[in-house]
GROMACS .gro file of C-alpha atoms in nm:
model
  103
    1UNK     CA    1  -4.143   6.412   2.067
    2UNK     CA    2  -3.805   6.554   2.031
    3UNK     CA    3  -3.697   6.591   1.667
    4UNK     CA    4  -3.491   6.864   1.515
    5UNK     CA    5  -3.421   6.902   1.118
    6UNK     CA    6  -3.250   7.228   1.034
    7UNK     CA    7  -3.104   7.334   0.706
    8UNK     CA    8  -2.746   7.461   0.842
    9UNK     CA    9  -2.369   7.580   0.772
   10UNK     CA   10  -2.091   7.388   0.901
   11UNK     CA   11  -1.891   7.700   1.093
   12UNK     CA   12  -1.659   7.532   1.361
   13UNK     CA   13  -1.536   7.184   1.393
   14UNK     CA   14  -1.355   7.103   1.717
   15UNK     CA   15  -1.101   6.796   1.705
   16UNK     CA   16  -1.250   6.454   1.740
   17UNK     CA   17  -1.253   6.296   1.991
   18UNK     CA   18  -1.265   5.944   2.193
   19UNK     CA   19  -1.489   5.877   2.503
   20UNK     CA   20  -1.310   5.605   2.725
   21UNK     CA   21  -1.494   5.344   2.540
   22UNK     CA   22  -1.343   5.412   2.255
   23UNK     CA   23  -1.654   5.598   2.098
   24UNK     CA   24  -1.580   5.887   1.869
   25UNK     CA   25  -1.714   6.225   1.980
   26UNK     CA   26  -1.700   6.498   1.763
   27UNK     CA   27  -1.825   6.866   1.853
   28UNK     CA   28  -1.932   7.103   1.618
   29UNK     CA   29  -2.066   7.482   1.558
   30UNK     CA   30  -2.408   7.526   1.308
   31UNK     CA   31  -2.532   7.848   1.129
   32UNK     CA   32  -2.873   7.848   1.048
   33UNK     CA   33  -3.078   8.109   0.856
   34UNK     CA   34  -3.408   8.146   0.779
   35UNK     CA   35  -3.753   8.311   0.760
   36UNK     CA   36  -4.076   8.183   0.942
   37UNK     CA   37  -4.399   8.360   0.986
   38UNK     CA   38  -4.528   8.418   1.326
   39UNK     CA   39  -4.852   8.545   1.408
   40UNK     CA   40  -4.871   8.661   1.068
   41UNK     CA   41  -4.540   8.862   1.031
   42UNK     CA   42  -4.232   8.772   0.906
   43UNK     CA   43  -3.948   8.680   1.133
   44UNK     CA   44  -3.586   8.617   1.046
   45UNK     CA   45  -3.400   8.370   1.218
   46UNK     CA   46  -2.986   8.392   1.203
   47UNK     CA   47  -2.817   8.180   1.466
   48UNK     CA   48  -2.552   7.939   1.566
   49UNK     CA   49  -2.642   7.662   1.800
   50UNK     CA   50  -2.356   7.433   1.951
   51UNK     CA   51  -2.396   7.036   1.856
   52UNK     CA   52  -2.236   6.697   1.877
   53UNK     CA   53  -2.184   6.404   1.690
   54UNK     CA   54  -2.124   6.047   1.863
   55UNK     CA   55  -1.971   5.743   1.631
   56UNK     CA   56  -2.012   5.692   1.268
   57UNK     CA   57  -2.188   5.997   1.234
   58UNK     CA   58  -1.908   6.198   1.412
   59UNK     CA   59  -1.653   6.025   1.181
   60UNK     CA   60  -1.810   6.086   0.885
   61UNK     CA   61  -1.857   6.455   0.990
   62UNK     CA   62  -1.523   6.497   1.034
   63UNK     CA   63  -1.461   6.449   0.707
   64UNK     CA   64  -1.670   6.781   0.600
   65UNK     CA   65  -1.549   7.092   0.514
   66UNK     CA   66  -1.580   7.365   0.703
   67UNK     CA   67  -1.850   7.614   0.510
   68UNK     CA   68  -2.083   7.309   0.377
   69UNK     CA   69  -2.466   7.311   0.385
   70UNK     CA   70  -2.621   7.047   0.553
   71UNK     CA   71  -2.931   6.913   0.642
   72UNK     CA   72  -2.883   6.771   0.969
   73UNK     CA   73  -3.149   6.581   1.184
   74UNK     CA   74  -3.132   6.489   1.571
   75UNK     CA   75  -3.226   6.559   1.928
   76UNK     CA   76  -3.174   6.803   2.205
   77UNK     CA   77  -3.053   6.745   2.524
   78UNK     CA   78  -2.881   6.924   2.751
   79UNK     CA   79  -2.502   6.919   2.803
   80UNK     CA   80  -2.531   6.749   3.143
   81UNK     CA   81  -2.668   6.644   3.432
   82UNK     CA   82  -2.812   6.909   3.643
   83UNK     CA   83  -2.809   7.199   3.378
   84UNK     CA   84  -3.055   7.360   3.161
   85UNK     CA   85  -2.793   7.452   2.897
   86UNK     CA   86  -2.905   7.258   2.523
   87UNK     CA   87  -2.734   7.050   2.256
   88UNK     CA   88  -2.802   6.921   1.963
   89UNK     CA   89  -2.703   6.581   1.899
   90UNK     CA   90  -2.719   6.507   1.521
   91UNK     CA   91  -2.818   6.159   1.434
   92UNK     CA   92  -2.800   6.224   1.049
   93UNK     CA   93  -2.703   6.445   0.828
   94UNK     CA   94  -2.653   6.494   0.428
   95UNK     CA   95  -2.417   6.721   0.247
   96UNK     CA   96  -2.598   6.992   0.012
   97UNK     CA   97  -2.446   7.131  -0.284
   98UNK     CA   98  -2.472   7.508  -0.391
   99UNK     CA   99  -2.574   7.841  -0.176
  100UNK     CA  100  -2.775   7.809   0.114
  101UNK     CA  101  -3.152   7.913   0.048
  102UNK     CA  102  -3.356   8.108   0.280
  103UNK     CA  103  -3.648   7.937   0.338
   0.00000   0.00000   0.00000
């Protein structure tokens, strides 16, 4: 199974874009930040991961201002053929309101 759901920051949104086909493609920048226990000890997480967004959901993310929580779902992938570099490709995603919690 491949299936991602992070709570996230919207920190970079590149212009969007149009494959040949006419499909919007939009690429994007997520914070995350978090807590998790591992092997009993707390662990902070703070990262930014690179992602994309292909057709209605790239539209509609377009529309989202840059700073905005989200809960995002998707996939990972890698960027292409014949590399071991990952993306995230969000399939969903839903505007928060407020701060960010640490979870």
């Amino acid at each position: 199974m491949n299936k991602v759901q992070l709570q996230v920051i919207l920190s970079e949104i590149h212009a969007l874009r149009y494959t040949p086909a006419g499909i919007s493609v939009l690429d994007v920048v997520l914070a995350h930040q978090s807590e998790v226990v591992e092997a009993g000890h707390p662990r902070q997480l703070d990262f930014e991961l690179e992602a994309r967004a292909v057709g209605e959901v790239a539209e509609a993310l377009s529309l989202v201002e840059l700073g905005s929580y989200l809960e995002i779902e998707g996939f990972l992938t890698t960027t292409r053929k014949n590399t071991r570099r990952v993306l995230l490709h969000i399939q969903a995603f839903k505007k928060q309101r407020g701060n960010p919690i640490i979870v």
